[in-house]
């Protein structure tokens, strides 16, 4: 029998309080649902008109679905039914299945299929992801292009180019032994001191005590089938953060244009990678409305 220590209980309670505080900053009513999938229960926070076109949002690694609050505040839920997803195995309120872990790209695609099935969307889905969430979204779109009407990749990592070694080295101490101080220091360095939502930043610090699950990694997605939307695949938009430290955004944008000549590819100056959903929400929403 697995025993839960008082320290673990306090950590879980503190994390949940920070999560609820971050979600509580979203404007308007938010409905939280737990969707069963073969890989565990997935928490989805949704808002906006029930019959509006569905917008499914995947966060970056560790960011939780609450990171999309700024986009909701900027109007993402005016014309869409927003479904913000907590990744299974990541910090958040999704609960992995004890006997079926996500271990491969195929598992991730199957998990997201189950999430979309559970949402029962009305009309073509717009799938948007940031960072690691964009990597998942790109793989799903490559293998299930018929399920999507539009794919939006926000500063995707490991999709068009690799990570800068300096970024990886700077992140390693935080990843190996996360502490609130290391998380705060890393985010301040990567975002170049950008003013981040304090409630979300507190949640990031609380995630230091979250049980670690090794994320699925692997090859870059094969997006050749999405090169021309007229071929039946989703319309693709890619937005890079001009101040990203994780990769060379200009080089990544050039690679994206080569792989996806039919996509709208842009670089947003003055914005860092981890700050993108928080500080560039109005620009993101403007592009979603195009």
mmCIF file of C-alpha atoms in Angstrom:
data_model
loop_
_atom_site.group_PDB
_atom_site.id
_atom_site.type_symbol
_atom_site.label_atom_id
_atom_site.label_comp_id
_atom_site.label_asym_id
_atom_site.label_seq_id
_atom_site.Cartn_x
_atom_site.Cartn_y
_atom_site.Cartn_z
ATOM 1 C CA UNK A 1 0.000 0.000 0.000
ATOM 2 C CA UNK A 2 1.301 3.455 -0.953
ATOM 3 C CA UNK A 3 1.259 5.860 1.971
ATOM 4 C CA UNK A 4 0.821 9.573 1.500
ATOM 5 C CA UNK A 5 2.894 11.684 3.863
ATOM 6 C CA UNK A 6 1.618 14.850 5.514
ATOM 7 C CA UNK A 7 4.225 16.746 3.526
ATOM 8 C CA UNK A 8 2.822 15.386 0.251
ATOM 9 C CA UNK A 9 -0.694 16.297 1.351
ATOM 10 C CA UNK A 10 0.407 19.863 2.130
ATOM 11 C CA UNK A 11 2.163 20.148 -1.236
ATOM 12 C CA UNK A 12 -0.919 18.914 -3.096
ATOM 13 C CA UNK A 13 -3.126 21.316 -1.167
ATOM 14 C CA UNK A 14 -0.793 24.241 -1.855
ATOM 15 C CA UNK A 15 -0.591 23.369 -5.552
ATOM 16 C CA UNK A 16 -4.364 23.104 -5.818
ATOM 17 C CA UNK A 17 -4.834 26.453 -4.086
ATOM 18 C CA UNK A 18 -2.405 28.096 -6.528
ATOM 19 C CA UNK A 19 -4.111 26.391 -9.484
ATOM 20 C CA UNK A 20 -7.550 27.585 -8.370
ATOM 21 C CA UNK A 21 -6.206 31.106 -7.844
ATOM 22 C CA UNK A 22 -4.741 31.218 -11.367
ATOM 23 C CA UNK A 23 -7.931 29.832 -12.891
ATOM 24 C CA UNK A 24 -9.984 32.262 -10.821
ATOM 25 C CA UNK A 25 -8.432 35.159 -12.725
ATOM 26 C CA UNK A 26 -10.137 34.041 -15.942
ATOM 27 C CA UNK A 27 -13.031 36.336 -16.860
ATOM 28 C CA UNK A 28 -16.575 35.018 -16.943
ATOM 29 C CA UNK A 29 -17.851 31.559 -16.028
ATOM 30 C CA UNK A 30 -15.459 28.627 -16.508
ATOM 31 C CA UNK A 31 -16.642 25.031 -16.654
ATOM 32 C CA UNK A 32 -14.155 22.376 -15.530
ATOM 33 C CA UNK A 33 -14.666 18.815 -16.739
ATOM 34 C CA UNK A 34 -12.736 15.564 -16.287
ATOM 35 C CA UNK A 35 -12.666 13.453 -19.438
ATOM 36 C CA UNK A 36 -11.872 9.726 -19.189
ATOM 37 C CA UNK A 37 -9.279 8.464 -21.677
ATOM 38 C CA UNK A 38 -7.337 5.185 -21.932
ATOM 39 C CA UNK A 39 -4.349 7.038 -20.444
ATOM 40 C CA UNK A 40 -6.091 8.599 -17.482
ATOM 41 C CA UNK A 41 -8.502 11.382 -16.632
ATOM 42 C CA UNK A 42 -7.905 14.677 -18.431
ATOM 43 C CA UNK A 43 -8.920 17.994 -16.896
ATOM 44 C CA UNK A 44 -10.304 20.520 -19.382
ATOM 45 C CA UNK A 45 -11.266 24.073 -18.469
ATOM 46 C CA UNK A 46 -13.689 25.522 -20.958
ATOM 47 C CA UNK A 47 -15.576 28.707 -21.576
ATOM 48 C CA UNK A 48 -17.298 30.638 -24.335
ATOM 49 C CA UNK A 49 -20.558 30.019 -26.229
ATOM 50 C CA UNK A 50 -21.459 26.306 -26.190
ATOM 51 C CA UNK A 51 -22.234 26.193 -29.903
ATOM 52 C CA UNK A 52 -19.260 28.263 -31.080
ATOM 53 C CA UNK A 53 -16.407 26.785 -33.150
ATOM 54 C CA UNK A 54 -14.129 24.746 -30.871
ATOM 55 C CA UNK A 55 -10.659 25.975 -29.953
ATOM 56 C CA UNK A 56 -8.554 23.345 -28.159
ATOM 57 C CA UNK A 57 -5.495 24.736 -26.366
ATOM 58 C CA UNK A 58 -2.451 22.687 -25.315
ATOM 59 C CA UNK A 59 0.005 24.388 -22.917
ATOM 60 C CA UNK A 60 3.761 24.166 -22.857
ATOM 61 C CA UNK A 61 5.400 21.642 -20.561
ATOM 62 C CA UNK A 62 4.613 22.404 -16.931
ATOM 63 C CA UNK A 63 2.566 25.513 -17.745
ATOM 64 C CA UNK A 64 -0.897 23.977 -17.070
ATOM 65 C CA UNK A 65 -4.077 24.997 -18.848
ATOM 66 C CA UNK A 66 -4.268 28.123 -16.676
ATOM 67 C CA UNK A 67 -1.604 29.777 -18.839
ATOM 68 C CA UNK A 68 -4.333 30.526 -21.400
ATOM 69 C CA UNK A 69 -6.177 32.897 -19.073
ATOM 70 C CA UNK A 70 -4.642 35.955 -20.712
ATOM 71 C CA UNK A 71 -5.882 34.798 -24.124
ATOM 72 C CA UNK A 72 -9.374 34.276 -22.721
ATOM 73 C CA UNK A 73 -9.242 37.764 -21.208
ATOM 74 C CA UNK A 74 -8.139 39.123 -24.611
ATOM 75 C CA UNK A 75 -11.269 37.692 -26.247
ATOM 76 C CA UNK A 76 -10.454 34.136 -27.328
ATOM 77 C CA UNK A 77 -13.821 32.951 -25.991
ATOM 78 C CA UNK A 78 -15.887 35.562 -27.802
ATOM 79 C CA UNK A 79 -16.000 33.660 -31.090
ATOM 80 C CA UNK A 80 -14.857 30.210 -29.909
ATOM 81 C CA UNK A 81 -15.743 27.571 -27.394
ATOM 82 C CA UNK A 82 -12.383 27.390 -25.618
ATOM 83 C CA UNK A 83 -11.182 24.031 -24.281
ATOM 84 C CA UNK A 84 -7.924 24.450 -22.325
ATOM 85 C CA UNK A 85 -6.322 21.097 -21.532
ATOM 86 C CA UNK A 86 -4.034 19.933 -18.710
ATOM 87 C CA UNK A 87 -1.514 17.512 -20.214
ATOM 88 C CA UNK A 88 -1.610 14.035 -18.664
ATOM 89 C CA UNK A 89 1.516 13.459 -16.551
ATOM 90 C CA UNK A 90 2.295 17.175 -16.356
ATOM 91 C CA UNK A 91 1.570 19.520 -13.463
ATOM 92 C CA UNK A 92 -2.148 20.168 -13.414
ATOM 93 C CA UNK A 93 -5.321 18.333 -12.493
ATOM 94 C CA UNK A 94 -5.175 15.545 -15.081
ATOM 95 C CA UNK A 95 -4.562 12.135 -13.480
ATOM 96 C CA UNK A 96 -2.521 9.508 -15.375
ATOM 97 C CA UNK A 97 -3.812 5.951 -15.472
ATOM 98 C CA UNK A 98 -1.753 3.816 -13.056
ATOM 99 C CA UNK A 99 -1.453 0.948 -15.517
ATOM 100 C CA UNK A 100 -1.129 2.713 -18.879
ATOM 101 C CA UNK A 101 1.442 5.466 -19.140
ATOM 102 C CA UNK A 102 1.935 7.618 -22.210
ATOM 103 C CA UNK A 103 5.276 6.455 -23.610
ATOM 104 C CA UNK A 104 5.285 7.289 -27.331
ATOM 105 C CA UNK A 105 4.072 9.737 -29.935
ATOM 106 C CA UNK A 106 1.397 7.209 -30.855
ATOM 107 C CA UNK A 107 0.171 7.228 -27.262
ATOM 108 C CA UNK A 108 0.018 11.033 -27.264
ATOM 109 C CA UNK A 109 -1.981 11.031 -30.484
ATOM 110 C CA UNK A 110 -4.335 8.372 -29.098
ATOM 111 C CA UNK A 111 -4.759 10.378 -25.897
ATOM 112 C CA UNK A 112 -5.613 13.546 -27.818
ATOM 113 C CA UNK A 113 -8.023 11.591 -30.018
ATOM 114 C CA UNK A 114 -9.832 10.468 -26.867
ATOM 115 C CA UNK A 115 -9.919 14.044 -25.551
ATOM 116 C CA UNK A 116 -11.430 15.327 -28.796
ATOM 117 C CA UNK A 117 -13.957 12.486 -28.758
ATOM 118 C CA UNK A 118 -14.908 13.400 -25.197
ATOM 119 C CA UNK A 119 -15.344 17.063 -26.040
ATOM 120 C CA UNK A 120 -17.766 16.248 -28.849
ATOM 121 C CA UNK A 121 -16.891 19.474 -30.677
ATOM 122 C CA UNK A 122 -19.405 21.307 -32.834
ATOM 123 C CA UNK A 123 -17.707 21.811 -36.183
ATOM 124 C CA UNK A 124 -14.064 21.747 -37.309
ATOM 125 C CA UNK A 125 -11.545 21.985 -34.480
ATOM 126 C CA UNK A 126 -8.866 24.641 -34.212
ATOM 127 C CA UNK A 127 -5.995 23.007 -32.330
ATOM 128 C CA UNK A 128 -3.449 25.415 -30.876
ATOM 129 C CA UNK A 129 -0.391 24.571 -28.822
ATOM 130 C CA UNK A 130 2.525 26.409 -27.269
ATOM 131 C CA UNK A 131 6.064 25.010 -26.981
ATOM 132 C CA UNK A 132 5.826 21.301 -26.066
ATOM 133 C CA UNK A 133 2.064 21.530 -26.549
ATOM 134 C CA UNK A 134 2.739 22.690 -30.111
ATOM 135 C CA UNK A 135 4.988 19.644 -30.646
ATOM 136 C CA UNK A 136 2.105 17.399 -29.564
ATOM 137 C CA UNK A 137 -0.368 19.336 -31.729
ATOM 138 C CA UNK A 138 1.915 19.100 -34.777
ATOM 139 C CA UNK A 139 2.273 15.333 -34.402
ATOM 140 C CA UNK A 140 -1.477 14.951 -34.039
ATOM 141 C CA UNK A 141 -2.151 17.094 -37.105
ATOM 142 C CA UNK A 142 0.388 15.135 -39.148
ATOM 143 C CA UNK A 143 -1.295 11.825 -38.292
ATOM 144 C CA UNK A 144 -4.929 12.982 -38.033
ATOM 145 C CA UNK A 145 -5.269 15.879 -40.502
ATOM 146 C CA UNK A 146 -8.926 15.067 -41.136
ATOM 147 C CA UNK A 147 -9.817 15.854 -37.507
ATOM 148 C CA UNK A 148 -8.732 19.502 -37.670
ATOM 149 C CA UNK A 149 -9.863 22.601 -39.468
ATOM 150 C CA UNK A 150 -6.894 24.658 -38.344
ATOM 151 C CA UNK A 151 -3.553 24.144 -36.617
ATOM 152 C CA UNK A 152 -1.892 27.002 -34.714
ATOM 153 C CA UNK A 153 1.674 26.499 -33.474
ATOM 154 C CA UNK A 154 2.946 29.075 -30.972
ATOM 155 C CA UNK A 155 6.737 29.108 -30.730
ATOM 156 C CA UNK A 156 6.863 25.331 -31.283
ATOM 157 C CA UNK A 157 9.932 23.550 -29.938
ATOM 158 C CA UNK A 158 11.569 20.573 -31.659
ATOM 159 C CA UNK A 159 9.202 20.906 -34.629
ATOM 160 C CA UNK A 160 11.289 22.814 -37.184
ATOM 161 C CA UNK A 161 14.668 23.174 -35.434
ATOM 162 C CA UNK A 162 16.343 21.812 -32.316
ATOM 163 C CA UNK A 163 16.957 23.463 -28.967
ATOM 164 C CA UNK A 164 19.929 25.717 -28.334
ATOM 165 C CA UNK A 165 22.521 23.957 -26.136
ATOM 166 C CA UNK A 166 22.772 27.013 -23.883
ATOM 167 C CA UNK A 167 19.056 26.896 -23.156
ATOM 168 C CA UNK A 168 19.215 23.202 -22.298
ATOM 169 C CA UNK A 169 22.205 23.709 -19.988
ATOM 170 C CA UNK A 170 20.463 26.579 -18.209
ATOM 171 C CA UNK A 171 17.306 24.484 -17.747
ATOM 172 C CA UNK A 172 19.014 21.299 -16.516
ATOM 173 C CA UNK A 173 19.332 22.214 -12.796
ATOM 174 C CA UNK A 174 15.663 23.194 -12.674
ATOM 175 C CA UNK A 175 14.606 20.005 -14.449
ATOM 176 C CA UNK A 176 16.861 17.743 -12.384
ATOM 177 C CA UNK A 177 15.835 19.148 -9.002
ATOM 178 C CA UNK A 178 13.110 21.751 -9.295
ATOM 179 C CA UNK A 179 12.701 24.276 -6.513
ATOM 180 C CA UNK A 180 10.624 27.457 -6.448
ATOM 181 C CA UNK A 181 13.813 29.509 -6.559
ATOM 182 C CA UNK A 182 15.203 27.661 -9.580
ATOM 183 C CA UNK A 183 11.905 27.906 -11.452
ATOM 184 C CA UNK A 184 11.619 31.630 -10.741
ATOM 185 C CA UNK A 185 15.239 32.263 -11.724
ATOM 186 C CA UNK A 186 14.953 30.321 -14.969
ATOM 187 C CA UNK A 187 11.753 32.079 -16.041
ATOM 188 C CA UNK A 188 13.237 35.489 -15.215
ATOM 189 C CA UNK A 189 16.288 34.643 -17.346
ATOM 190 C CA UNK A 190 14.370 33.228 -20.316
ATOM 191 C CA UNK A 191 11.714 35.953 -20.392
ATOM 192 C CA UNK A 192 14.342 38.674 -19.826
ATOM 193 C CA UNK A 193 12.507 39.886 -16.764
ATOM 194 C CA UNK A 194 9.075 40.165 -18.372
ATOM 195 C CA UNK A 195 6.195 40.921 -16.016
ATOM 196 C CA UNK A 196 4.362 37.605 -15.700
ATOM 197 C CA UNK A 197 0.970 37.013 -14.132
ATOM 198 C CA UNK A 198 1.817 36.647 -10.407
ATOM 199 C CA UNK A 199 -0.878 34.004 -9.840
ATOM 200 C CA UNK A 200 0.458 31.876 -12.695
ATOM 201 C CA UNK A 201 4.037 32.424 -11.516
ATOM 202 C CA UNK A 202 3.098 31.220 -8.044
ATOM 203 C CA UNK A 203 1.571 28.102 -9.615
ATOM 204 C CA UNK A 204 4.806 27.481 -11.487
ATOM 205 C CA UNK A 205 6.725 27.666 -8.223
ATOM 206 C CA UNK A 206 4.263 25.293 -6.543
ATOM 207 C CA UNK A 207 4.815 22.778 -9.347
ATOM 208 C CA UNK A 208 8.293 22.120 -7.919
ATOM 209 C CA UNK A 209 6.710 19.537 -5.622
ATOM 210 C CA UNK A 210 4.614 17.913 -8.345
ATOM 211 C CA UNK A 211 5.449 14.237 -9.013
ATOM 212 C CA UNK A 212 7.893 14.110 -11.924
ATOM 213 C CA UNK A 213 6.903 12.138 -15.017
ATOM 214 C CA UNK A 214 9.331 11.850 -17.897
ATOM 215 C CA UNK A 215 7.784 13.625 -20.904
ATOM 216 C CA UNK A 216 7.542 11.851 -24.218
ATOM 217 C CA UNK A 217 10.148 13.034 -26.686
ATOM 218 C CA UNK A 218 11.021 11.867 -30.144
ATOM 219 C CA UNK A 219 11.495 12.876 -33.740
ATOM 220 C CA UNK A 220 10.167 15.993 -35.352
ATOM 221 C CA UNK A 221 6.703 15.553 -36.846
ATOM 222 C CA UNK A 222 6.478 14.830 -40.564
ATOM 223 C CA UNK A 223 4.409 17.773 -41.766
ATOM 224 C CA UNK A 224 4.800 17.152 -45.496
ATOM 225 C CA UNK A 225 1.134 16.218 -45.776
ATOM 226 C CA UNK A 226 0.138 19.637 -44.398
ATOM 227 C CA UNK A 227 2.231 21.640 -46.848
ATOM 228 C CA UNK A 228 -0.771 22.702 -48.927
ATOM 229 C CA UNK A 229 -4.123 23.207 -47.151
ATOM 230 C CA UNK A 230 -5.973 22.727 -50.466
ATOM 231 C CA UNK A 231 -4.947 19.064 -50.219
ATOM 232 C CA UNK A 232 -7.539 18.507 -47.499
ATOM 233 C CA UNK A 233 -5.422 19.142 -44.395
ATOM 234 C CA UNK A 234 -5.927 21.898 -41.850
ATOM 235 C CA UNK A 235 -4.932 25.490 -42.402
ATOM 236 C CA UNK A 236 -1.680 26.129 -40.524
ATOM 237 C CA UNK A 237 -0.447 29.225 -38.692
ATOM 238 C CA UNK A 238 2.943 29.422 -36.967
ATOM 239 C CA UNK A 239 4.001 32.273 -34.683
ATOM 240 C CA UNK A 240 7.520 32.449 -33.250
ATOM 241 C CA UNK A 241 8.691 34.505 -30.272
ATOM 242 C CA UNK A 242 11.380 36.901 -31.415
ATOM 243 C CA UNK A 243 13.231 36.894 -28.075
ATOM 244 C CA UNK A 244 13.091 33.136 -27.542
ATOM 245 C CA UNK A 245 16.227 31.703 -25.957
ATOM 246 C CA UNK A 246 15.250 28.090 -26.681
ATOM 247 C CA UNK A 247 15.951 28.406 -30.411
ATOM 248 C CA UNK A 248 16.861 30.902 -33.109
ATOM 249 C CA UNK A 249 13.389 32.166 -34.011
ATOM 250 C CA UNK A 250 14.461 33.573 -37.379
ATOM 251 C CA UNK A 251 16.076 30.290 -38.411
ATOM 252 C CA UNK A 252 13.070 28.336 -37.132
ATOM 253 C CA UNK A 253 10.703 30.551 -39.124
ATOM 254 C CA UNK A 254 12.706 30.015 -42.310
ATOM 255 C CA UNK A 255 12.609 26.265 -41.735
ATOM 256 C CA UNK A 256 8.846 26.413 -41.152
ATOM 257 C CA UNK A 257 8.291 28.268 -44.422
ATOM 258 C CA UNK A 258 10.295 25.628 -46.276
ATOM 259 C CA UNK A 259 8.367 22.747 -44.723
ATOM 260 C CA UNK A 260 4.964 24.471 -44.905
ATOM 261 C CA UNK A 261 4.950 26.824 -47.910
ATOM 262 C CA UNK A 262 1.191 27.240 -47.604
ATOM 263 C CA UNK A 263 1.256 28.281 -43.949
ATOM 264 C CA UNK A 264 1.175 31.747 -42.421
ATOM 265 C CA UNK A 265 4.519 32.008 -40.597
ATOM 266 C CA UNK A 266 5.539 35.076 -38.595
ATOM 267 C CA UNK A 267 7.984 36.170 -35.903
ATOM 268 C CA UNK A 268 6.624 38.381 -33.141
ATOM 269 C CA UNK A 269 9.393 40.741 -31.967
ATOM 270 C CA UNK A 270 9.956 41.668 -28.349
ATOM 271 C CA UNK A 271 8.407 38.520 -26.826
ATOM 272 C CA UNK A 272 10.180 35.615 -25.107
ATOM 273 C CA UNK A 273 9.292 31.960 -25.421
ATOM 274 C CA UNK A 274 7.796 31.271 -21.990
ATOM 275 C CA UNK A 275 6.067 34.640 -21.864
ATOM 276 C CA UNK A 276 4.299 34.301 -25.214
ATOM 277 C CA UNK A 277 0.812 33.125 -24.077
ATOM 278 C CA UNK A 278 0.878 35.569 -21.165
ATOM 279 C CA UNK A 279 2.214 38.785 -22.686
ATOM 280 C CA UNK A 280 1.229 38.443 -26.357
ATOM 281 C CA UNK A 281 -2.351 37.314 -25.783
ATOM 282 C CA UNK A 282 -3.947 40.101 -27.820
ATOM 283 C CA UNK A 283 -1.792 39.295 -30.849
ATOM 284 C CA UNK A 284 -2.524 35.575 -30.489
ATOM 285 C CA UNK A 285 -6.273 36.229 -30.321
ATOM 286 C CA UNK A 286 -6.075 38.572 -33.302
ATOM 287 C CA UNK A 287 -4.457 35.829 -35.360
ATOM 288 C CA UNK A 288 -6.983 33.240 -34.193
ATOM 289 C CA UNK A 289 -9.731 35.518 -35.480
ATOM 290 C CA UNK A 290 -8.256 35.765 -38.997
#
